[in-house]
mmCIF file of C-alpha atoms in Angstrom:
data_model
loop_
_atom_site.group_PDB
_atom_site.id
_atom_site.type_symbol
_atom_site.label_atom_id
_atom_site.label_comp_id
_atom_site.label_asym_id
_atom_site.label_seq_id
_atom_site.Cartn_x
_atom_site.Cartn_y
_atom_site.Cartn_z
ATOM 1 C CA ASP A 1 -52.941 2.779 -58.580
ATOM 2 C CA GLY A 2 -50.202 0.673 -60.920
ATOM 3 C CA GLY A 3 -47.162 -0.348 -59.080
ATOM 4 C CA ILE A 4 -45.128 -3.789 -58.464
ATOM 5 C CA THR A 5 -45.378 -5.719 -55.479
ATOM 6 C CA GLN A 6 -42.999 -7.542 -54.146
ATOM 7 C CA SER A 7 -44.055 -9.809 -51.164
ATOM 8 C CA PRO A 8 -43.232 -10.798 -48.514
ATOM 9 C CA LYS A 9 -40.954 -7.875 -47.437
ATOM 10 C CA TYR A 10 -38.659 -9.899 -44.960
ATOM 11 C CA LEU A 11 -38.086 -13.518 -45.402
ATOM 12 C CA PHE A 12 -35.995 -16.259 -42.974
ATOM 13 C CA ARG A 13 -35.104 -19.361 -43.759
ATOM 14 C CA LYS A 14 -33.234 -22.252 -42.736
ATOM 15 C CA GLU A 15 -30.041 -22.725 -44.773
ATOM 16 C CA GLY A 16 -30.720 -25.313 -47.359
ATOM 17 C CA GLN A 17 -34.410 -24.618 -47.966
ATOM 18 C CA ASN A 18 -35.181 -23.029 -51.277
ATOM 19 C CA VAL A 19 -37.456 -19.798 -50.973
ATOM 20 C CA THR A 20 -39.078 -18.285 -53.867
ATOM 21 C CA LEU A 21 -39.915 -14.380 -54.075
ATOM 22 C CA SER A 22 -43.170 -13.117 -55.023
ATOM 23 C CA CYS A 23 -43.359 -10.250 -57.639
ATOM 24 C CA GLU A 24 -46.515 -8.809 -59.936
ATOM 25 C CA GLN A 25 -47.195 -5.671 -61.479
ATOM 26 C CA ASN A 26 -50.088 -4.295 -63.001
ATOM 27 C CA LEU A 27 -48.497 -2.003 -65.298
ATOM 28 C CA ASN A 28 -48.570 -3.831 -68.340
ATOM 29 C CA HIS A 29 -44.832 -3.578 -68.349
ATOM 30 C CA ASP A 30 -43.221 -6.619 -71.016
ATOM 31 C CA ALA A 31 -39.711 -6.769 -69.156
ATOM 32 C CA MET A 32 -39.154 -8.081 -65.581
ATOM 33 C CA TYR A 33 -36.149 -7.936 -63.859
ATOM 34 C CA TRP A 34 -34.483 -9.851 -61.075
ATOM 35 C CA TYR A 35 -31.586 -8.084 -58.955
ATOM 36 C CA ARG A 36 -30.030 -8.330 -56.006
ATOM 37 C CA GLN A 37 -28.517 -5.541 -53.657
ATOM 38 C CA ASP A 38 -25.246 -5.729 -50.987
ATOM 39 C CA PRO A 39 -24.194 -3.094 -49.141
ATOM 40 C CA GLY A 40 -22.235 -1.169 -50.902
ATOM 41 C CA GLN A 41 -22.144 -3.253 -54.615
ATOM 42 C CA GLY A 42 -25.193 -1.522 -56.063
ATOM 43 C CA LEU A 43 -27.430 -3.526 -58.155
ATOM 44 C CA ARG A 44 -26.588 -6.522 -59.585
ATOM 45 C CA LEU A 45 -28.782 -8.101 -62.504
ATOM 46 C CA ILE A 46 -30.027 -12.197 -61.592
ATOM 47 C CA TYR A 47 -32.540 -12.348 -64.322
ATOM 48 C CA TYR A 48 -34.752 -10.724 -67.169
ATOM 49 C CA SER A 49 -37.580 -11.569 -69.034
ATOM 50 C CA GLN A 50 -38.589 -9.610 -72.014
ATOM 51 C CA ILE A 51 -41.888 -11.650 -72.595
ATOM 52 C CA VAL A 52 -44.074 -14.425 -71.104
ATOM 53 C CA ASN A 53 -42.460 -17.689 -71.042
ATOM 54 C CA ASP A 54 -39.178 -16.214 -71.774
ATOM 55 C CA PHE A 55 -36.034 -15.224 -69.659
ATOM 56 C CA GLN A 56 -32.512 -14.546 -69.479
ATOM 57 C CA LYS A 57 -29.402 -15.059 -67.078
ATOM 58 C CA GLY A 58 -28.165 -12.191 -65.739
ATOM 59 C CA ASP A 59 -24.745 -12.041 -64.484
ATOM 60 C CA ILE A 60 -25.323 -13.902 -61.367
ATOM 61 C CA ALA A 61 -28.077 -16.764 -62.099
ATOM 62 C CA GLU A 62 -25.979 -19.131 -60.263
ATOM 63 C CA GLY A 63 -28.616 -20.654 -57.165
ATOM 64 C CA TYR A 64 -31.478 -19.033 -58.830
ATOM 65 C CA SER A 65 -34.404 -19.832 -60.841
ATOM 66 C CA VAL A 66 -37.325 -17.713 -62.134
ATOM 67 C CA SER A 67 -40.977 -18.574 -64.267
ATOM 68 C CA ARG A 68 -42.726 -16.008 -66.467
ATOM 69 C CA GLU A 69 -46.041 -17.984 -66.922
ATOM 70 C CA LYS A 70 -47.983 -14.499 -66.989
ATOM 71 C CA LYS A 71 -47.165 -10.897 -68.157
ATOM 72 C CA GLU A 72 -47.673 -9.738 -64.331
ATOM 73 C CA SER A 73 -45.715 -11.993 -62.261
ATOM 74 C CA PHE A 74 -41.559 -13.049 -62.356
ATOM 75 C CA PRO A 75 -41.744 -14.988 -59.436
ATOM 76 C CA LEU A 76 -37.502 -15.528 -58.087
ATOM 77 C CA THR A 77 -36.452 -19.070 -56.278
ATOM 78 C CA VAL A 78 -33.768 -19.100 -54.406
ATOM 79 C CA THR A 79 -32.220 -22.587 -54.202
ATOM 80 C CA SER A 80 -29.939 -24.079 -51.768
ATOM 81 C CA ALA A 81 -27.494 -23.946 -54.479
ATOM 82 C CA GLN A 82 -26.847 -20.001 -53.710
ATOM 83 C CA LYS A 83 -24.035 -20.010 -51.797
ATOM 84 C CA ASN A 84 -24.534 -16.660 -50.089
ATOM 85 C CA PRO A 85 -28.272 -15.473 -50.659
ATOM 86 C CA THR A 86 -28.533 -13.520 -47.340
ATOM 87 C CA ALA A 87 -29.279 -10.019 -49.375
ATOM 88 C CA PHE A 88 -31.846 -7.137 -50.402
ATOM 89 C CA TYR A 89 -33.287 -8.678 -53.913
ATOM 90 C CA LEU A 90 -35.208 -6.057 -56.354
ATOM 91 C CA CYS A 91 -37.680 -6.568 -58.829
ATOM 92 C CA ALA A 92 -38.379 -4.229 -61.612
ATOM 93 C CA SER A 93 -40.436 -3.811 -64.485
ATOM 94 C CA SER A 94 -40.018 -1.370 -67.728
ATOM 95 C CA ILE A 95 -41.542 -0.584 -70.695
ATOM 96 C CA THR A 96 -40.671 2.867 -72.251
ATOM 97 C CA THR A 97 -39.554 5.369 -69.377
ATOM 98 C CA GLY A 98 -37.026 3.347 -67.672
ATOM 99 C CA TYR A 99 -37.259 0.996 -64.776
ATOM 100 C CA THR A 100 -39.775 1.044 -61.876
ATOM 101 C CA PHE A 101 -38.839 -0.785 -58.655
ATOM 102 C CA GLY A 102 -40.662 -2.634 -55.971
ATOM 103 C CA SER A 103 -39.905 -2.023 -52.538
ATOM 104 C CA GLY A 104 -37.556 -5.213 -52.332
ATOM 105 C CA THR A 105 -37.439 -8.365 -49.950
ATOM 106 C CA ARG A 106 -34.825 -8.717 -47.488
ATOM 107 C CA LEU A 107 -33.793 -12.539 -47.160
ATOM 108 C CA THR A 108 -31.900 -13.440 -44.017
ATOM 109 C CA VAL A 109 -30.391 -17.247 -44.102
ATOM 110 C CA VAL A 110 -29.625 -18.621 -40.645
ATOM 111 C CA GLY B 1 -21.861 -6.696 -66.445
ATOM 112 C CA GLN B 2 -20.545 -3.523 -66.670
ATOM 113 C CA GLN B 3 -21.015 -1.052 -63.997
ATOM 114 C CA LEU B 4 -20.618 2.430 -63.939
ATOM 115 C CA ASN B 5 -18.183 4.569 -61.890
ATOM 116 C CA GLN B 6 -20.519 6.580 -59.322
ATOM 117 C CA SER B 7 -18.618 9.098 -56.956
ATOM 118 C CA PRO B 8 -18.321 10.276 -54.353
ATOM 119 C CA GLN B 9 -19.428 6.967 -52.327
ATOM 120 C CA SER B 10 -20.520 8.861 -49.431
ATOM 121 C CA MET B 11 -21.149 12.286 -48.019
ATOM 122 C CA PHE B 12 -21.841 13.671 -45.052
ATOM 123 C CA ILE B 13 -23.044 16.795 -45.559
ATOM 124 C CA GLN B 14 -24.634 19.711 -43.079
ATOM 125 C CA GLU B 15 -28.278 20.381 -43.522
ATOM 126 C CA GLY B 16 -28.747 23.595 -46.067
ATOM 127 C CA GLU B 17 -25.619 22.868 -48.130
ATOM 128 C CA ASP B 18 -25.528 21.766 -51.892
ATOM 129 C CA VAL B 19 -25.004 18.023 -52.978
ATOM 130 C CA SER B 20 -23.442 17.129 -56.090
ATOM 131 C CA MET B 21 -22.367 13.633 -57.526
ATOM 132 C CA ASN B 22 -21.062 12.310 -60.515
ATOM 133 C CA CYS B 23 -21.409 9.541 -62.834
ATOM 134 C CA THR B 24 -18.927 8.402 -65.511
ATOM 135 C CA SER B 25 -18.927 5.234 -67.889
ATOM 136 C CA SER B 26 -16.402 4.099 -71.094
ATOM 137 C CA SER B 27 -19.405 3.556 -73.359
ATOM 138 C CA ILE B 28 -21.695 6.068 -74.822
ATOM 139 C CA PHE B 29 -25.201 6.431 -73.932
ATOM 140 C CA ASN B 30 -28.293 7.442 -74.776
ATOM 141 C CA THR B 31 -30.178 7.165 -71.732
ATOM 142 C CA TRP B 32 -29.081 8.295 -67.906
ATOM 143 C CA LEU B 33 -31.037 7.869 -65.032
ATOM 144 C CA TRP B 34 -30.966 8.941 -61.459
ATOM 145 C CA TYR B 35 -32.745 7.091 -58.902
ATOM 146 C CA LYS B 36 -33.109 7.661 -54.981
ATOM 147 C CA GLN B 37 -32.916 4.713 -52.411
ATOM 148 C CA ASP B 38 -34.541 4.676 -49.143
ATOM 149 C CA PRO B 39 -33.260 2.796 -46.352
ATOM 150 C CA GLY B 40 -35.354 -0.697 -47.297
ATOM 151 C CA GLU B 41 -37.020 0.613 -49.694
ATOM 152 C CA GLY B 42 -37.129 0.289 -53.563
ATOM 153 C CA PRO B 43 -35.082 2.900 -55.678
ATOM 154 C CA VAL B 44 -37.414 5.500 -57.143
ATOM 155 C CA LEU B 45 -36.979 7.558 -60.261
ATOM 156 C CA LEU B 46 -35.903 11.111 -59.968
ATOM 157 C CA ILE B 47 -34.574 12.232 -62.930
ATOM 158 C CA ALA B 48 -34.408 10.844 -66.784
ATOM 159 C CA LEU B 49 -32.366 12.445 -69.043
ATOM 160 C CA TYR B 50 -32.162 11.574 -73.157
ATOM 161 C CA LYS B 51 -30.335 14.157 -75.003
ATOM 162 C CA ALA B 52 -26.731 14.672 -74.505
ATOM 163 C CA GLY B 53 -26.001 18.540 -72.741
ATOM 164 C CA GLU B 54 -29.884 18.349 -71.496
ATOM 165 C CA LEU B 55 -30.384 19.888 -68.028
ATOM 166 C CA THR B 56 -32.948 18.916 -66.203
ATOM 167 C CA SER B 57 -34.567 19.680 -62.683
ATOM 168 C CA ASN B 58 -37.473 18.420 -60.788
ATOM 169 C CA GLY B 59 -37.470 20.628 -57.332
ATOM 170 C CA ARG B 60 -34.454 21.134 -55.437
ATOM 171 C CA LEU B 61 -32.463 18.508 -57.948
ATOM 172 C CA THR B 62 -30.856 19.237 -60.975
ATOM 173 C CA ALA B 63 -29.359 16.745 -63.337
ATOM 174 C CA GLN B 64 -27.203 16.796 -66.859
ATOM 175 C CA PHE B 65 -26.815 14.527 -69.271
ATOM 176 C CA GLY B 66 -23.151 15.084 -70.342
ATOM 177 C CA ILE B 67 -21.788 16.780 -73.539
ATOM 178 C CA THR B 68 -19.477 13.332 -74.887
ATOM 179 C CA ARG B 69 -22.281 10.913 -73.359
ATOM 180 C CA LYS B 70 -20.303 9.356 -71.069
ATOM 181 C CA ASP B 71 -21.243 11.217 -68.135
ATOM 182 C CA SER B 72 -23.661 12.748 -65.656
ATOM 183 C CA PHE B 73 -24.064 14.508 -62.655
ATOM 184 C CA LEU B 74 -26.484 15.308 -60.088
ATOM 185 C CA ASN B 75 -26.646 18.435 -58.032
ATOM 186 C CA ILE B 76 -29.014 18.860 -55.099
ATOM 187 C CA SER B 77 -29.396 22.287 -53.549
ATOM 188 C CA ALA B 78 -30.458 23.097 -50.040
ATOM 189 C CA SER B 79 -30.509 20.122 -48.688
ATOM 190 C CA ILE B 80 -32.837 18.838 -45.875
ATOM 191 C CA PRO B 81 -33.155 15.355 -43.563
ATOM 192 C CA SER B 82 -35.390 14.198 -45.695
ATOM 193 C CA ASP B 83 -32.766 13.877 -48.888
ATOM 194 C CA VAL B 84 -30.857 11.106 -46.668
ATOM 195 C CA GLY B 85 -30.538 7.966 -48.910
ATOM 196 C CA ILE B 86 -28.686 6.170 -51.471
ATOM 197 C CA TYR B 87 -28.348 7.834 -54.990
ATOM 198 C CA PHE B 88 -27.962 5.856 -57.533
ATOM 199 C CA CYS B 89 -26.921 6.703 -61.377
ATOM 200 C CA ALA B 90 -27.970 4.290 -64.177
ATOM 201 C CA GLY B 91 -27.206 4.356 -67.773
ATOM 202 C CA GLN B 92 -28.408 2.479 -71.182
ATOM 203 C CA GLU B 93 -26.606 2.439 -74.375
ATOM 204 C CA GLY B 94 -29.479 1.183 -76.683
ATOM 205 C CA LEU B 95 -33.091 2.957 -76.685
ATOM 206 C CA ASN B 96 -35.303 0.524 -76.136
ATOM 207 C CA TYR B 97 -35.946 0.114 -72.237
ATOM 208 C CA ASN B 98 -36.883 -3.995 -72.750
ATOM 209 C CA ASN B 99 -33.519 -4.838 -73.503
ATOM 210 C CA ASN B 100 -30.949 -6.378 -70.995
ATOM 211 C CA ASP B 101 -28.249 -3.017 -71.092
ATOM 212 C CA MET B 102 -28.776 -0.971 -68.429
ATOM 213 C CA ARG B 103 -25.919 -0.338 -66.128
ATOM 214 C CA PHE B 104 -26.273 1.027 -62.325
ATOM 215 C CA GLY B 105 -23.646 3.160 -60.697
ATOM 216 C CA ALA B 106 -22.347 1.558 -57.100
ATOM 217 C CA GLY B 107 -24.753 4.671 -55.385
ATOM 218 C CA THR B 108 -23.777 7.804 -53.588
ATOM 219 C CA ARG B 109 -24.854 7.694 -49.506
ATOM 220 C CA LEU B 110 -25.900 10.751 -48.541
ATOM 221 C CA THR B 111 -26.483 11.744 -44.848
ATOM 222 C CA VAL B 112 -27.442 15.199 -43.812
ATOM 223 C CA LYS B 113 -26.685 16.521 -40.067
ATOM 224 C CA PRO B 114 -29.740 18.585 -39.213
#
């Protein structure tokens, strides 16, 4: 079955460490997105990529970085520069019928 | 980016009751989508609307694309405990899903009491 997979489901990191969240899709979608979700705030766009080797900043890109070396993969790195990294992170992809979301990664920084 | 205005923020209802929630925007949209998110999971698409005035059903769920193209509503009839979750509206001004113009509401958190 085609889908979008995020890993790990839960991630704990010490403050000051960089951490990379994985997102893989086998839907053959061109566009991929990373969103951050905080309680009561809905979804906020971090980065998006419309095509391989190209990506654009979203509304809250500071402290994050991405790469898009393959169509199937769009990893997100949460750097030590991100002041409040604890959140639920959602990856999505799209082609013509709206977004398909992964099941999310909950990152907790202690 | 611009967020949609979704209401209510939360609802507490008794099993069997009907539910209604809505979303409004200051911009005209060409697409309205409704998603449901279970706790600790990603949103799942429930209904997609592509034309002003369109009324679409998916089981006990019914959604409409407002005539003005600036609003949409979602109704759930005869609620059951598994309807619990957060419901998000999403709207897009353009017609190309690869563009970055999808906007999301803040969500309606639904609690159903047995």
